[in-house]
C-alpha positions as semicolon CSV with decimal commas, in nm:
position;residue;x (nm);y (nm);z (nm)
1;M;23,778;4,404;25,350
2;L;24,031;4,652;25,488
3;S;24,093;4,995;25,343
4;L;24,376;5,214;25,463
5;Y;24,371;5,586;25,403
6;P;24,706;5,742;25,485
7;S;24,658;6,083;25,637
8;F;24,906;6,358;25,583
9;E;25,088;6,471;25,893
10;V;25,262;6,806;25,909
11;F;25,510;6,850;26,191
12;R;25,700;7,155;26,302
13;S;25,964;7,127;26,571
14;I;26,165;7,419;26,702
15;G;26,496;7,337;26,869
16;T;26,380;7,024;27,051
17;N;26,306;6,660;26,984
18;R;25,946;6,723;27,077
19;C;25,676;6,804;26,828
20;R;25,550;7,156;26,893
21;R;25,279;7,155;26,630
22;S;25,107;6,874;26,448
23;F;24,828;6,908;26,198
24;R;24,636;6,608;26,080
25;L;24,483;6,687;25,745
26;R;24,227;6,498;25,546
27;N;24,365;6,402;25,206
28;Q;24,070;6,526;25,005
29;I;24,121;6,871;25,157
30;S;24,498;6,890;25,172
31;L;24,609;6,723;24,849
32;P;24,462;6,996;24,623
33;L;24,626;7,260;24,846
34;V;24,962;7,083;24,816
35;E;24,927;7,052;24,440
36;A;24,839;7,425;24,416
37;G;25,143;7,520;24,625
38;S;24,929;7,666;24,905
39;L;25,035;7,408;25,162
40;R;25,380;7,263;25,220
41;L;25,393;6,914;25,365
42;L;25,697;6,801;25,557
43;A;25,621;6,429;25,574
44;V;25,347;6,169;25,551
45;A;25,255;5,930;25,829
46;A;25,219;5,623;25,608
47;S;25,481;5,348;25,633
48;R;25,598;5,411;25,277
49;R;25,590;5,698;25,031
50;L;25,260;5,762;24,862
51;P;25,230;5,711;24,485
52;T;25,055;6,049;24,459
53;L;25,342;6,221;24,645
54;P;25,652;6,018;24,556
55;D;25,896;6,295;24,657
56;M;25,738;6,344;25,000
57;P;25,933;6,159;25,271
58;T;25,767;5,954;25,540
59;I;25,803;6,021;25,909
60;A;25,935;5,663;25,933
61;E;26,240;5,768;25,732
62;T;26,341;5,979;26,032
63;L;26,167;5,779;26,308
64;P;26,185;5,413;26,201
65;G;25,867;5,220;26,266
66;F;25,645;5,528;26,283
67;E;25,308;5,488;26,119
68;A;24,980;5,656;26,202
69;V;24,718;5,611;25,935
70;A;24,344;5,638;25,936
71;W;24,181;5,318;25,824
72;Y;23,831;5,200;25,761
73;A;23,674;4,858;25,766
74;I;23,322;4,732;25,717
75;M;23,205;4,542;26,023
76;A;22,894;4,352;26,118
77;P;22,736;4,294;26,459
78;P;22,861;3,996;26,659
79;N;22,695;3,666;26,572
80;T;22,607;3,776;26,218
81;P;22,573;3,453;26,020
82;K;22,894;3,360;25,840
83;N;22,720;3,332;25,503
84;I;22,614;3,697;25,530
85;T;22,958;3,827;25,633
86;A;23,118;3,617;25,360
87;R;22,883;3,767;25,101
88;I;22,950;4,123;25,219
89;N;23,323;4,054;25,214
90;A;23,305;3,915;24,860
91;D;23,101;4,215;24,740
92;V;23,342;4,465;24,898
93;N;23,640;4,287;24,744
94;E;23,467;4,301;24,405
95;A;23,395;4,672;24,444
96;L;23,759;4,739;24,536
97;R;23,866;4,579;24,207
98;Q;23,663;4,825;23,999
99;P;23,892;5,061;23,803
100;E;23,665;5,362;23,861
101;L;23,675;5,317;24,238
102;Q;24,049;5,249;24,238
103;E;24,111;5,570;24,042
104;R;23,888;5,778;24,267
105;L;24,059;5,649;24,580
106;R;24,405;5,690;24,424
107;K;24,331;6,059;24,373
108;L;24,274;6,079;24,749
109;S;24,608;5,903;24,815
110;A;24,408;5,611;24,949
111;E;24,542;5,260;24,944
112;T;24,287;4,983;24,940
113;Y;24,334;4,632;25,067
114;G;24,074;4,374;25,002
115;G;24,107;4,033;25,151
116;S;23,966;3,807;25,411
117;I;23,766;3,875;25,721
118;E;24,046;3,708;25,918
119;R;24,306;3,949;25,776
120;T;24,096;4,246;25,881
121;A;24,041;4,101;26,229
122;K;24,416;4,044;26,267
123;Y;24,494;4,402;26,160
124;L;24,231;4,539;26,400
125;Q;24,382;4,340;26,688
126;E;24,732;4,465;26,602
127;E;24,607;4,825;26,600
128;V;24,430;4,781;26,935
129;E;24,751;4,644;27,087
130;R;24,976;4,909;26,931
131;W;24,764;5,208;27,028
132;G;24,684;5,053;27,366
133;N;25,058;5,047;27,435
134;V;25,087;5,411;27,329
135;I;24,801;5,507;27,561
136;K;24,960;5,319;27,852
137;A;25,306;5,465;27,788
138;A;25,161;5,817;27,777
139;D;24,958;5,743;28,094
140;V;24,643;5,870;27,927
141;K;24,346;5,871;28,164
142;L;23,981;5,859;28,066
143;Q;23,804;6,174;28,179
């Protein structure tokens, strides 16, 4: 039930190891600009190269382990009966197998992952832990 949508990341660094400028672009906006030659990407933030941009390096090729992708999941309120969540999960998995949907998402450089509710819950927990560590390390305070 998990869908990952790698976002393009454009970084520009001038004479330091710090990122001076970062632009997070939505694929449906930026991919046509890249294809038209109006926008030059330096790297993508996905963990591996995108099929739609096979010559575009990943940030992880320079900074091993780097990954920052937008992802979407369908969730239900707590205590939703298991038969209902199982049905939704099965229907979403079926939809993700449809060639028309796969092609449409591929054009957006989207990768789709169907699967189990447990797999999605595990991924969500890993993301909470990973980004929680980033927030703590950066000493980000809620304002």
